[in-house]
XYZ file of C-alpha atoms in Angstrom:
639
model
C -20.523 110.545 -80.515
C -23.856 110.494 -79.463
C -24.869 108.507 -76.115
C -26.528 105.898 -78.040
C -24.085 105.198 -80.135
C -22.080 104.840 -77.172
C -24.146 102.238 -75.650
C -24.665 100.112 -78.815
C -20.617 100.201 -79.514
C -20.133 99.146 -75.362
C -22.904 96.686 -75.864
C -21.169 95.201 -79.479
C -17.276 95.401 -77.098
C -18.952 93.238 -74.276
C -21.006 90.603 -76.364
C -17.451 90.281 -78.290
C -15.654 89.741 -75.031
C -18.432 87.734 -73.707
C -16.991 83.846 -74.227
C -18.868 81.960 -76.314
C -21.358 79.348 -74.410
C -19.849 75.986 -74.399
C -22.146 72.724 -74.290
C -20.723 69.980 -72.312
C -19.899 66.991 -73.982
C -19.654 64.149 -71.922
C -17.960 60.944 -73.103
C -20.515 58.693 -71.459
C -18.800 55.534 -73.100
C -15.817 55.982 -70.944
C -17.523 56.603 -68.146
C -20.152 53.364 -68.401
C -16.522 51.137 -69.268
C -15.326 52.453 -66.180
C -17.943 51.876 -64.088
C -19.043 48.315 -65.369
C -15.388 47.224 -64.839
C -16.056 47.802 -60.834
C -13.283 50.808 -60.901
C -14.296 53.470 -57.419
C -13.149 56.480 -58.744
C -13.046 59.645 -57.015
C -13.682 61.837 -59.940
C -15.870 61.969 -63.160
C -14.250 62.442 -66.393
C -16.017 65.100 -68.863
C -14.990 66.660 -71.758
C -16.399 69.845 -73.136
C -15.535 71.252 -76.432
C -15.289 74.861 -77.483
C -17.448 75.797 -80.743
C -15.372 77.663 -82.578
C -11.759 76.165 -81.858
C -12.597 72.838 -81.401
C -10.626 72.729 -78.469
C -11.143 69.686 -75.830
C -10.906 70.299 -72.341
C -11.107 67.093 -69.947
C -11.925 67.613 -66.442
C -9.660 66.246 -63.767
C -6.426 66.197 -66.637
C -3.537 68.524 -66.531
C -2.456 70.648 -69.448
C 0.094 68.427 -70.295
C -2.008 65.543 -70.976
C -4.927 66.907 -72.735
C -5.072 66.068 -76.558
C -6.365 68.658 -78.952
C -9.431 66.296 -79.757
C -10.971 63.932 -77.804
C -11.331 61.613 -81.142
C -6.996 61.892 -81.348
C -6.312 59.682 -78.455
C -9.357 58.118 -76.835
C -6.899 55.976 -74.571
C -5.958 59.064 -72.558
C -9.447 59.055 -70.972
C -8.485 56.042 -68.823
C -5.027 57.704 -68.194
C -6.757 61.060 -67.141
C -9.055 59.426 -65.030
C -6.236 57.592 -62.959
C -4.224 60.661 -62.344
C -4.403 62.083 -58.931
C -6.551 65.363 -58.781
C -4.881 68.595 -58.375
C -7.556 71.241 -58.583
C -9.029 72.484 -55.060
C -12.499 71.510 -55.440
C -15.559 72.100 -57.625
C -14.922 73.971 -60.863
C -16.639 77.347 -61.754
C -17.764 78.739 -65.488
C -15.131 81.033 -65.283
C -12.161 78.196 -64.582
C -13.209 76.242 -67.075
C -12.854 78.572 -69.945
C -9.498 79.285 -68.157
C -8.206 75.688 -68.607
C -7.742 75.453 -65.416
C -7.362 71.211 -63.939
C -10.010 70.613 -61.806
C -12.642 67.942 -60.722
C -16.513 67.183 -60.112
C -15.506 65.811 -56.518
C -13.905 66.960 -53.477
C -10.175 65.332 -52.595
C -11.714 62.690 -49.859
C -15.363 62.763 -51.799
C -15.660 58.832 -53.046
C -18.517 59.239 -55.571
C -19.099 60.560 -58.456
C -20.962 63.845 -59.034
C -23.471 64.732 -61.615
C -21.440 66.310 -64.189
C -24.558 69.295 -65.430
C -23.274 70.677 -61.871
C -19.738 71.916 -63.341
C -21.144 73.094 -67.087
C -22.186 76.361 -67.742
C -25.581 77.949 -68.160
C -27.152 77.208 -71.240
C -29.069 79.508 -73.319
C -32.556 78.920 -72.018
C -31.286 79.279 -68.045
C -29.533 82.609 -69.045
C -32.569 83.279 -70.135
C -34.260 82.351 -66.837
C -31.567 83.322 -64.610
C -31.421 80.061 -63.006
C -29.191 76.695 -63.136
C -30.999 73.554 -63.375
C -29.242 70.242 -61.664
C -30.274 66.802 -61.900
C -29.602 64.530 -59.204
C -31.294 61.084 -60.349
C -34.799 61.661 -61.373
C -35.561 64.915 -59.781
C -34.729 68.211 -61.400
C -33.995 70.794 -59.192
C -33.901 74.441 -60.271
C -31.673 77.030 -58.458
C -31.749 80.825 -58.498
C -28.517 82.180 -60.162
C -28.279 85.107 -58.018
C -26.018 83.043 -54.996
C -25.351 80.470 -57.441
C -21.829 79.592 -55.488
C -23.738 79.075 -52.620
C -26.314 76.972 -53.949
C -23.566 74.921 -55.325
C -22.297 74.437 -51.951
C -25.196 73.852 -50.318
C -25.562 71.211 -53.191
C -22.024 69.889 -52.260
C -22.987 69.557 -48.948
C -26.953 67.425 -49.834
C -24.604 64.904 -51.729
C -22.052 64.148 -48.923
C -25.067 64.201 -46.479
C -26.877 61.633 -48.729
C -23.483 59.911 -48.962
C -23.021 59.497 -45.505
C -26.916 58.802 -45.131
C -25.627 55.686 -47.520
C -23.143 54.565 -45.654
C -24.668 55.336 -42.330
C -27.573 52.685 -43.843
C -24.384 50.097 -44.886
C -23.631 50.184 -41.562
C -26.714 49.628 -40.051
C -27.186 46.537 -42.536
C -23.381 45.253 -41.254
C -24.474 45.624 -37.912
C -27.492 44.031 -38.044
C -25.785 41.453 -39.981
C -23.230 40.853 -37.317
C -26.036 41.197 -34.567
C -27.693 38.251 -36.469
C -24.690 36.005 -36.769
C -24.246 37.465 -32.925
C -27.847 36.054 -32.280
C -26.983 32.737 -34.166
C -23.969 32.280 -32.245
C -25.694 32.911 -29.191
C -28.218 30.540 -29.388
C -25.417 27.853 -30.223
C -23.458 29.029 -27.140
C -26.937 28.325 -25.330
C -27.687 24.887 -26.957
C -23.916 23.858 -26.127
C -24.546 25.317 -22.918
C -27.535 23.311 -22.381
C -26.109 19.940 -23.427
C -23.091 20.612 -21.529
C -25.331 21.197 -18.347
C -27.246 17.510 -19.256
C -24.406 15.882 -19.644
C -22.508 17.217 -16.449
C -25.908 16.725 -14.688
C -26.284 13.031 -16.105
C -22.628 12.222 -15.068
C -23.112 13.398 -11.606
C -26.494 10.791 -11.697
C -24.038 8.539 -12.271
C -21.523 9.010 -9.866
C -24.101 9.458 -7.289
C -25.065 6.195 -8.119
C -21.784 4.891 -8.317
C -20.877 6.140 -4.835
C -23.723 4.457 -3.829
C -22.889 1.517 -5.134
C -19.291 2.068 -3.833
C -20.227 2.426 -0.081
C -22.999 -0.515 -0.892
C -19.828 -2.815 -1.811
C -17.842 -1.135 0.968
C -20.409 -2.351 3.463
C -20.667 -5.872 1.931
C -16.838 -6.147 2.080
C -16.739 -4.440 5.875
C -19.968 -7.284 6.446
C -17.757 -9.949 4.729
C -14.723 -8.948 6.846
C -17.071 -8.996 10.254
C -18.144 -12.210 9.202
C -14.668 -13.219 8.005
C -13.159 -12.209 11.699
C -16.286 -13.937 13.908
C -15.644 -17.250 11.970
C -12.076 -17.311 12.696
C -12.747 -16.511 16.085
C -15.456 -19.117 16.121
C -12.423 -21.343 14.466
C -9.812 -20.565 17.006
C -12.128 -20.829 19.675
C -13.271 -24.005 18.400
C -9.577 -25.193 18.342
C -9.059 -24.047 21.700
C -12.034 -26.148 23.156
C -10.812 -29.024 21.100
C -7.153 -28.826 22.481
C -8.455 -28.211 26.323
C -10.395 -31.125 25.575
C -7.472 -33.623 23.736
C -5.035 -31.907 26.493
C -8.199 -33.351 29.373
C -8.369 -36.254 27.085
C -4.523 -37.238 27.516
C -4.278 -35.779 31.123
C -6.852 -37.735 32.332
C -6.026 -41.068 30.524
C -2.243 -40.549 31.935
C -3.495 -39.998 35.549
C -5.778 -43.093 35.104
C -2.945 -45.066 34.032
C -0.638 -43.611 36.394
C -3.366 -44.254 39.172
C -3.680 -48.095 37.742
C 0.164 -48.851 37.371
C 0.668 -46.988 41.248
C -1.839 -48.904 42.309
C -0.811 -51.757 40.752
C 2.612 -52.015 41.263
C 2.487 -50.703 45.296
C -0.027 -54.032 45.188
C 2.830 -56.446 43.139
C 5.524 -54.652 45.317
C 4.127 -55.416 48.782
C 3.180 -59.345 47.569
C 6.714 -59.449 46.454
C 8.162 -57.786 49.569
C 5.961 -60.535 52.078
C 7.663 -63.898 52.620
C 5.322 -66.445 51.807
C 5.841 -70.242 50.719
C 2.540 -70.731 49.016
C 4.041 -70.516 45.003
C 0.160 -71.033 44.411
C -0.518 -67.446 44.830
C 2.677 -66.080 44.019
C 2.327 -68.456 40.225
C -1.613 -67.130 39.454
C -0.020 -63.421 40.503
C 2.791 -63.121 37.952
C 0.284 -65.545 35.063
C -2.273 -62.664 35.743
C 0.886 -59.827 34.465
C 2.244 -61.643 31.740
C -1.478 -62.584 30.274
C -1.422 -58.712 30.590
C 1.117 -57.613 29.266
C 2.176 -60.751 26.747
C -1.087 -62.995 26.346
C -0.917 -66.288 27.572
C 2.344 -67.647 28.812
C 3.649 -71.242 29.005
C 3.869 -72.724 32.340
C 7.615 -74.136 31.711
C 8.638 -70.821 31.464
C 7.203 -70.227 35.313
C 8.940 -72.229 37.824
C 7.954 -70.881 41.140
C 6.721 -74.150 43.022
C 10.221 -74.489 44.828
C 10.393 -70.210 45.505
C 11.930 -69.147 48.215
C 11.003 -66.587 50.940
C 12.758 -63.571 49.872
C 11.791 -60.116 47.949
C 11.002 -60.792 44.095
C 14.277 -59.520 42.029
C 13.367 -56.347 40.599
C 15.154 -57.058 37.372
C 12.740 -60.269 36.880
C 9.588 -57.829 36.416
C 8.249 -56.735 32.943
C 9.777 -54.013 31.101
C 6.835 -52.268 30.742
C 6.384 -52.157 34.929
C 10.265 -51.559 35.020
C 9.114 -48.014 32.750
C 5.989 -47.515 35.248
C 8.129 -47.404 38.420
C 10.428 -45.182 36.231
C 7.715 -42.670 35.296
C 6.565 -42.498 38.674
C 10.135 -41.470 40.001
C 11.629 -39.718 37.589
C 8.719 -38.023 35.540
C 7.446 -34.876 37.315
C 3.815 -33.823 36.567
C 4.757 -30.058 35.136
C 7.535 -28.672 33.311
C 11.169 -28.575 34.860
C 12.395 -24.841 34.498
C 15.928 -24.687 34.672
C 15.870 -20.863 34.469
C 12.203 -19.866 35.293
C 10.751 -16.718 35.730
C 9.888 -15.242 39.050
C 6.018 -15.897 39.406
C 4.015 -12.220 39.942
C 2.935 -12.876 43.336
C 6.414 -14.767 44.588
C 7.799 -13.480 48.358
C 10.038 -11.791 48.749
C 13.874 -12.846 48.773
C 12.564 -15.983 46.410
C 15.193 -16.677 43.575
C 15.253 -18.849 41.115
C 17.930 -21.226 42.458
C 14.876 -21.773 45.335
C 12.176 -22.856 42.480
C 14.258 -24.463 40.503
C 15.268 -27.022 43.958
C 11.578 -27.116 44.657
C 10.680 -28.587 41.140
C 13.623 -30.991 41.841
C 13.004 -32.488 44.705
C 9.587 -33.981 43.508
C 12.245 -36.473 41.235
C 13.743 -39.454 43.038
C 17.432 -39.102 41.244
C 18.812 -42.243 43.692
C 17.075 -44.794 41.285
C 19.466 -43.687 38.609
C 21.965 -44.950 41.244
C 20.727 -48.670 42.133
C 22.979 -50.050 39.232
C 24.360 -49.519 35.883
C 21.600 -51.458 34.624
C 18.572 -49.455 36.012
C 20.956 -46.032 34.719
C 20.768 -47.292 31.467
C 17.129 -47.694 31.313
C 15.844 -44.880 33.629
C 17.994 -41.968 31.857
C 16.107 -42.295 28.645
C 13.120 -41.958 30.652
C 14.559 -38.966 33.031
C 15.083 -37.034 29.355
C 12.518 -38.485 27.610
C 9.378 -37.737 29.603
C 10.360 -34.596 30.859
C 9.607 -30.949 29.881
C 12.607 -28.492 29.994
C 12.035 -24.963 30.099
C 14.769 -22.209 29.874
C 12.075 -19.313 30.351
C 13.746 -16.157 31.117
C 16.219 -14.155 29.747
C 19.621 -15.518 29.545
C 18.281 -18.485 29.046
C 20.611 -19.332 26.398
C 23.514 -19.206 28.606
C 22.054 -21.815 31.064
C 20.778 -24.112 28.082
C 24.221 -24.298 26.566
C 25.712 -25.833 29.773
C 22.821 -28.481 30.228
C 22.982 -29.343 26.910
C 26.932 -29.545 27.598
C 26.607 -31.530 30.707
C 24.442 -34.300 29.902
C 26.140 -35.176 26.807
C 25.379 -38.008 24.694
C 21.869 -37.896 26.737
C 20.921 -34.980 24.998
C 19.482 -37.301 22.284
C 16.646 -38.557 24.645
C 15.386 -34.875 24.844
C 11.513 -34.556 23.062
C 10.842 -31.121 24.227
C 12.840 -28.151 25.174
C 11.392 -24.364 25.722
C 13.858 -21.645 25.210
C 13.717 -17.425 25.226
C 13.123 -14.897 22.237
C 17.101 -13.743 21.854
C 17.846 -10.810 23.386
C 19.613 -9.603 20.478
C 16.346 -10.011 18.897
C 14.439 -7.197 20.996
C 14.210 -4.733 23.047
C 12.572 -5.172 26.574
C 10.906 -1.637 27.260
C 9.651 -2.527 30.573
C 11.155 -4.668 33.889
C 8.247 -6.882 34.700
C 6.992 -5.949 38.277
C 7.327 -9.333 39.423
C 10.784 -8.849 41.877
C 12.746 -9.638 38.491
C 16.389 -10.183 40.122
C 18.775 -6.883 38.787
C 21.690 -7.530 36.829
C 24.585 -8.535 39.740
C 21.966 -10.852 41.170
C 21.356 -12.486 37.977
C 24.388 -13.235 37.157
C 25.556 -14.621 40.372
C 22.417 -17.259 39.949
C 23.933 -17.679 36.894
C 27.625 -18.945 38.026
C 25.928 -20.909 40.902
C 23.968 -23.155 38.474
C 26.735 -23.177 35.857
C 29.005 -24.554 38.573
C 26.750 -27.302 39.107
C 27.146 -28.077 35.102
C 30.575 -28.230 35.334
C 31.494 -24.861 35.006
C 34.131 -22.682 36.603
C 33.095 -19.284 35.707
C 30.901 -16.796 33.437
C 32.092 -14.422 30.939
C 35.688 -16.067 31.670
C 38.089 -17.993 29.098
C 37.039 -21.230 30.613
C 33.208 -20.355 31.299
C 30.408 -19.486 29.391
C 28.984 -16.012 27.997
C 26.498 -14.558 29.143
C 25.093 -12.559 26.033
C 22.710 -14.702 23.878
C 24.645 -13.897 20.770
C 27.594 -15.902 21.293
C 25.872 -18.375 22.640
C 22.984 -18.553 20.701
C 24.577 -20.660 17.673
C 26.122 -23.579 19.230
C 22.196 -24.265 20.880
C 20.853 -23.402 17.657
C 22.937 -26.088 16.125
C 22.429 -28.784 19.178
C 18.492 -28.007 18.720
C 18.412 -28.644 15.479
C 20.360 -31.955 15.480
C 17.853 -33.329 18.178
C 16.910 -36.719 16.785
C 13.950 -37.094 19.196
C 12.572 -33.740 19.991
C 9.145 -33.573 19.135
C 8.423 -30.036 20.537
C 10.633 -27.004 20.287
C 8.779 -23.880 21.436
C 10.507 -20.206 22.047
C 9.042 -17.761 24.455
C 8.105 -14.187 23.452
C 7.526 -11.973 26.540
C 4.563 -8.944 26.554
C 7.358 -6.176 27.418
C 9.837 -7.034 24.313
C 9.390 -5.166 21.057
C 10.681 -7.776 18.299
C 13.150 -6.484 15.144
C 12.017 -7.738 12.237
C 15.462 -8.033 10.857
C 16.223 -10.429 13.959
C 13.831 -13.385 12.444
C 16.334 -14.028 9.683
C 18.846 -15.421 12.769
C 15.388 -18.036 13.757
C 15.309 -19.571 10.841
C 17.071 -22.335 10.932
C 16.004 -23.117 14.356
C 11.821 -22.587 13.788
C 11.848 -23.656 10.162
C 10.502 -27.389 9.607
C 12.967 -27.331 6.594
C 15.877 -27.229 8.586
C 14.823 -30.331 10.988
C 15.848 -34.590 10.579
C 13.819 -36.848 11.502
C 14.959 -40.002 13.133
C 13.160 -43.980 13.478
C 13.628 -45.050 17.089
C 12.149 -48.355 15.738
C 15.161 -50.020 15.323
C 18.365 -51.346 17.259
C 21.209 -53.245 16.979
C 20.938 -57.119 17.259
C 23.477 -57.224 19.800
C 21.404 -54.606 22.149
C 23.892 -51.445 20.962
C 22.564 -48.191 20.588
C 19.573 -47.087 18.546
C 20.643 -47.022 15.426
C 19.265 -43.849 13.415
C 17.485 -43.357 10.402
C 17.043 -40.260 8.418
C 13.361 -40.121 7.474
C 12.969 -36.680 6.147
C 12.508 -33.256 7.314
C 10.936 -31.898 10.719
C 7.494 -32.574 9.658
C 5.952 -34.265 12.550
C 8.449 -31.326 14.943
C 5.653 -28.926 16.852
C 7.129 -25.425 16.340
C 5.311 -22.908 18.569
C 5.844 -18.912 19.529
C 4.737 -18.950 22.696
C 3.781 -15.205 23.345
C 2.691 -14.322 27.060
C -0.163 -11.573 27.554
C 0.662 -8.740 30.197
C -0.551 -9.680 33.663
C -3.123 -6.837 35.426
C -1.014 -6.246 37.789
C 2.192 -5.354 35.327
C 2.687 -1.798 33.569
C 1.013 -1.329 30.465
C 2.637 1.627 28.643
C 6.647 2.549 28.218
C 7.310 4.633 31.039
C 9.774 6.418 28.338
C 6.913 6.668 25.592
C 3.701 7.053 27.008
C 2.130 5.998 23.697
C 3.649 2.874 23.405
C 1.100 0.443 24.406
C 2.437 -3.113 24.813
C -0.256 -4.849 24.836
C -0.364 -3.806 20.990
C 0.903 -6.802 19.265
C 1.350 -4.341 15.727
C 3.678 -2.197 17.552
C 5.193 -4.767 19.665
C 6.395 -6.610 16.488
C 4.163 -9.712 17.703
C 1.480 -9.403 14.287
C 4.373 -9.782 11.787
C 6.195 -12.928 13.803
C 3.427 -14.402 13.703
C 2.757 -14.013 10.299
C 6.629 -15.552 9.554
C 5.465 -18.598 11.855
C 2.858 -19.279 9.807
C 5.102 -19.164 6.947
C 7.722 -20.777 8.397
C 4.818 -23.707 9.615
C 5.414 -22.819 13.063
C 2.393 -22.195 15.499
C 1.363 -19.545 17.369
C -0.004 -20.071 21.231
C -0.429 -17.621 24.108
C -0.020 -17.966 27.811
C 0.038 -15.882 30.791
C 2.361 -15.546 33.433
C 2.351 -18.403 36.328
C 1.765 -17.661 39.667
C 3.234 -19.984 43.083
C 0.483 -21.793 43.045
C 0.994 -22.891 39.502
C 4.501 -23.729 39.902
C 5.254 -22.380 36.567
C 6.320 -19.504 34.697
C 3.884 -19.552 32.652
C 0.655 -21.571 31.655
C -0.331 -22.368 27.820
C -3.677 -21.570 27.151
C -5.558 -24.823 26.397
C -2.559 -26.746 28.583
C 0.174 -28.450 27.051
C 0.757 -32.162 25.522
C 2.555 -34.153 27.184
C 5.512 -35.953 25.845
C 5.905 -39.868 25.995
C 8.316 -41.644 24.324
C 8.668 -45.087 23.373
C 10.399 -47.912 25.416
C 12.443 -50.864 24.367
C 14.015 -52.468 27.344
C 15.743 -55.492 27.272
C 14.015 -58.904 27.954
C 13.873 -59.797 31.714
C 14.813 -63.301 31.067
C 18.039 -62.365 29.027
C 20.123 -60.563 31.711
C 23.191 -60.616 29.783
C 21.334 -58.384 26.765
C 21.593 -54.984 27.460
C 18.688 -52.453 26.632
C 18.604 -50.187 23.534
C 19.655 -47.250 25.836
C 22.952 -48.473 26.776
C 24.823 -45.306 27.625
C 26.709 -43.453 30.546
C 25.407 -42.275 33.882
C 25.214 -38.368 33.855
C 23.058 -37.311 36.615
C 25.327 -35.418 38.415
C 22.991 -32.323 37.519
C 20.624 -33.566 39.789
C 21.824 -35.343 42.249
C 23.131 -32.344 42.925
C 20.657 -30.403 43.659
C-alpha cells in the first residue's frame, strides 16, 4: 500500500472517529421562567442535542434524570435545575460528549455563567482556531492554543467582576447606613441641643427661685426681728406699766398709811388727855363720822356729860379699828417662813435668825387684848400678809402652818411656795452659805416644834421629802376660798422634767380653782357664809423663775456644757410655755440680798394684797364681827 493511500485511509479512520460537532441548544424559556420568578440559582441549565442520535444532554442533571428528548418531559428542567451539582467545575468538549454531569458554575459561584463558554467550537472557530465568548455586549475572541487556560482566566474575570458587584453593594449599604448614621446623628444633636435649653432654662429658673427663696427667707428672718423687738417693746412696755401700777398702789398705801398714822396717833393722844370740854371732844368725833359715814345725827352723840378718862377703843369706827390693825399686824414685805439665805448674808446667819427678824416688826400682843380684838385682827394678820415658803423643803414647813392655824387658813390671799423637788434636779448648791443637809433639817424640827410638832420624818411628825407632802398642800391650796395669788418659785440651778408638770396641774390650772363671795354674812354676825361663783378666774397664777446672781456658778461643775442660765436646757422655755397654757404667768426675779430683807425681789415689785373688812357696828357690842373664829397665834407669839 502506497504511502498515500496510507494517509488518505488514516485521514478517512480519524474524521470517522472524530465526534460529530454538536450545536448547543439552549432552552432559553426555562431559563427566562426561572429567572423572572426571582429563583438565585447557582447553575445554568442547557441542553445540547446530538445530530445524528437525537440524544439530549442537560447540563447540571445526572444520568438518571435525563430524558431522551427534551420535548418528552419539559417539567424535568425545573427538577434538574434544583438538584445539587455534582460535577467538579467547568465542563470541557471532551466531557460533554462523555455524558459526564457537570455545571456552568463553580460549587460556591452564585451567578450564572454565559452558557457559549461550555459548548464546543463551531465550524467557523475550528476554522480560525479560536473560541469566541460573549460576556454581555462585548465579544471576546480567545486563541485555542491554551484554551483551558483562557477559560480559567475567564473563570477568574467573572468572580472578579462578581465580587467587584458586590464589593459596589456594599459600598451602597454602607453609605446607606452612614446616611441613616448621619440622620441619626443630627437627631442625637438636635435632642442634644434641646435637652441642653431646657436643662439650661430650668437652672434660670431655679436660680431665680433660690433667689426668691433667700428673698422670702430674709423677709421672714426681717418679720421674725421685727416680730421679737415688738414683743420686747410689749413686755417692756408691761414691765413699765406694772413698776408704775406697783408705784401707783405703793405710794397710795404709804399715803394712806401716813394719813391714818397720822391720824389716829392725833385721835389717840386727844382721847388719851383728860379734858372736860365735850365741845372739842363732840366737833372731833362729828369730823370722823362725817368721814367715814356722812353726816351724823346729834342724838346719836351724847358727849356733853363725858367724863375724864381714855376714849373706849371698842367705841371707834371699824374702819380705824382695821387702820390700827394694819399698822400692827401688816408688815411692809413678804413674811418668809422658810427663806433663802440672801448672797451676801454673814456668816453663821440661819434662817431661824431671818425668819425672827421679819417677826418682830409685827405687834402679835394686840391679838391678845380680848377675844373681841382676836376676832377682828386675825383676818387681818392672814389677810394682808404675804407668805413665802421660798426654799427647798418648803413643802414640809407649809404643811405644818397650814396645819397650825387651822380654820384661819381661809383668810390667806397669797401664799408663795417651791418648784417640787421631785420635779427637778438642782445641778448646782447656790454659793450663798446654803445650810448642808443635817443643818437643814435641824431648822426644820425647830420651826416644826413651834407648829405643834414633835418630830420630822417620825410617825407623829412630818416628812421631809416634798412628795409625800406635796398633796395634802396641793389640796389645802386649792380649796383656798380667798387666795388671790398663788405663785411657785423656780430656782436658776434646777433643771425641770417635763413629765413632772402633769403633778402641777391641779394646783397652777385656773380650772381647778373656786371662787368664793366674801360679800355676804349671816344675820346673826356668824361666819361668812360662802358662795361658789365659778372657777379661779380672777386667781393670779405666776412661775416665778429667779436669774443666776454674778456672783453664783454658771456652768455644772459635772458638765461643763451645761449652761444654766439657758432656759431651753434648763427646762424653763417649755414651763413656760404650759403656763401660758395653763393661764398662768410667767415673772422673773433675782435673788435678795440683807438689805432687801428678802429672798428674792419680783421684777416690776409685787401687788399688794388687801382684803375687805366687815366689822361689827361699834354701837352694837353684843353683835359679833363676820370673822368670829378662834385665837391661833401661838405661831407667833412664839417667836
Amino acid at each position: 500500500m502506497t504511502l498515500t493511500k496510507k494517509r488518505e485511509r488514516k485521514g478517512r479512520r480519524s474524521r470517522t472517529q472524530r465526534p460529530l460537532p454538536m450545536e448547543p441548544a439552549i432552552d432559553t424559556a426555562t431559563n427566562t421562567s426561572l429567572q423572572s420568578s426571582g429563583l438565585e440559582t447557582d447553575r445554568v441549565l442547557s441542553t445540547m442535542v446530538h445530530p445524528n442520535k437525537e440524544t439530549v444532554f442537560q447540563f447540571g442533571m445526572p444520568n438518571s434524570m435525563q430524558p431522551k428528548s427534551v420535548w418528552d418531559n419539559p417539567e424535568t428542567t425545573l427538577a434538574a435545575f434544583q438538584q445539587p451539582v455534582s460535577g467538579p467545575g467547568f465542563a470541557s468538549y471532551d466531557e460533554l460528549s462523555n455524558g459526564f454531569p457537570t455545571s456552568f458554575l463553580k460549587r460556591d459561584q452564585t451567578n450564572e455563567r454565559q452558557p457559549s463558554f461550555g459548548r464546543p467550537r463551531s465550524p467557523s472557530e475550528n476554522e480560525q482556531n479560536i473560541v469566541q465568548a460573549k460576556d454581555g455586549s462585548e465579544l471576546h475572541q480567545t486563541p485555542d492554543n491554551d484554551w483551558h487556560l483562557k477559560w480559567q482566566l475567564q473563570v477568574r474575570d467573572d468572580r472578579i467582576k462578581f465580587k467587584d458587584q458586590q464589593i459596589a453593594q456594599l459600598k451602597a449599604e454602607a453609605e446607606k447606613e452612614s446616611q441613616d448614621h448621619k440622620l441619626q446623628m443630627e437627631e442625637l444633636n438636635e435632642a442634644n441641643i434641646r435637652l441642653e435649653v431646657r436643662i439650661k432654662s430650668e437652672e434660670y429658673v431655679r436660680d431665680s427661685l433660690r433667689g426668691h427663696i433667700k428673698k422670702l427667707e430674709q423677709q421672714l428672718k426681717d418679720a421674725v426681728n421685727v416680730k421679737d423687738q415688738k414683743e420686747d417693746m410689749l413686755r417692756q412696755l408691761d414691765l413699765d406699766l406694772r413698776i408704775l401700777h406697783n408705784n401707783y398702789v405703793n405710794l397710795r398705801m404709804e399715803n394712806r398709811a401716813l394719813m391714818d398714822r397720822t391720824f389716829a396717833d392725833y385721835l389717840l393722844a386727844k382721847l388719851r388727855t383728860p379734858t372736860a370740854d365735850g365741845q372739842v371732844l363732840t366737833r372731833l368725833l362729828n369730823l370722823i363720822y362725817q368721814a367715814v359715814a356722812g353726816p351724823v345725827p346729834h342724838q346719836l352723840i351724847q358727849l356733853r356729860n363725858i367724863e375724864s378718862s381714855p376714849f373706849p377703843f371698842m367705841r371707834l369706827p371699824g374702819e380705824l379699828r382695821n387702820m390700827i390693825y394694819r399698822q400692827c399686824l401688816v408688815l411692809g414685805r413678804p413674811i418668809d417662813l422658810w427663806p433663802l439665805l440672801p448672797y451676801n448674808a454673814p456668816a453663821g446667819t440661819t434662817k431661824l435668825s431671818l425668819i425672827e427678824r421679819d417677826l418682830k416688826h409685827i405687834n402679835v400682843s394686840l391679838l391678845r387684848v380680848s377675844r373681841r380684838v382676836n376676832q377682828e385682827a386675825t383676818p387681818v394678820l392672814y389677810g394682808c400678809n404675804r407668805f413665802r415658803f421660798s426654799d427647798s423643803k418648803g413643802w414640809t414647813i407649809a404643811l405644818g402652818f397650814l396645819r397650825s392655824i387651822h380654820r384661819n387658813f381661809q383668810y390667806l390671799t397669797n401664799i408663795s411656795v417651791p418648784y417640787p423637788d421631785e420635779g427637778g434636779i438642782f445641778l448646782v448648791n447656790r454659793e450663798s452659805g446654803a445650810a448642808p443637809g443635817k443643818q437643814m433639817k435641824e431648822e426644820m424640827r425647830v420651826l416644826l416644834r413651834r407648829f405643834g410638832y414633835i418630830g420630822l420624818d417620825t410617825a407623829n411628825g412630818l416628812s421631809s421629802r416634798d412628795i409625800l407632802v406635796h398633796e395634802e398642800v396641793q389640796k389645802i391650796l386649792v380649796d383656798l376660798p380667798a387666795i388671790k395669788s398663788l405663785s411657785m418659785i423656780v430656782p436658776h440651778n434646777l433643771r425641770l422634767h417635763r413629765e413632772a408638770f402633769s403633778f402641777l396641774l391641779p394646783l397652777m390650772n385656773g380650772d381647778h380653782w373656786i371662787s368664793y363671795d366674801w360679800s355676804s354674812s349671816n344675820e346673826d354676825g356668824g361666819p361668812v357664809r360662802w358662795e361658789d361663783i365659778g372657777r379661779g378666774e380672777n386667781r393670779e397664777r405666776s412661775f416665778i423663775f429667779i436669774r443666776r446672781n454674778p456672783d453664783y456658778q454658771a456652768r455644772n461643775p459635772l458638765n461643763r456644757n451645761r449652761d444654766l442660765d439657758d432656759d431651753v436646757r434648763m427646762g424653763r422655755a417649755l414651763l413656760g410655755k404650759v403656763a401660758v397654757a395653763w393661764g398662768a404667768n410667767i415673772k422673773y426675779a433675782e435673788y435678795g440680798s440683807m438689805e432687801d430683807g428678802m429672798s428674792y425681789v419680783v421684777e416690776g415689785g409685787e401687788d399688794r394684797t388687801d382684803i375687805d373688812l366687815h366689822p361689827g357696828d361699834p354701837e352694837d357690842p353684843g353683835r359679833r364681827p363676820m370673822f368670829s373664829l378662834p385665837d391661833f397665834t401661838s405661831i407667833f407669839r412664839r417667836m
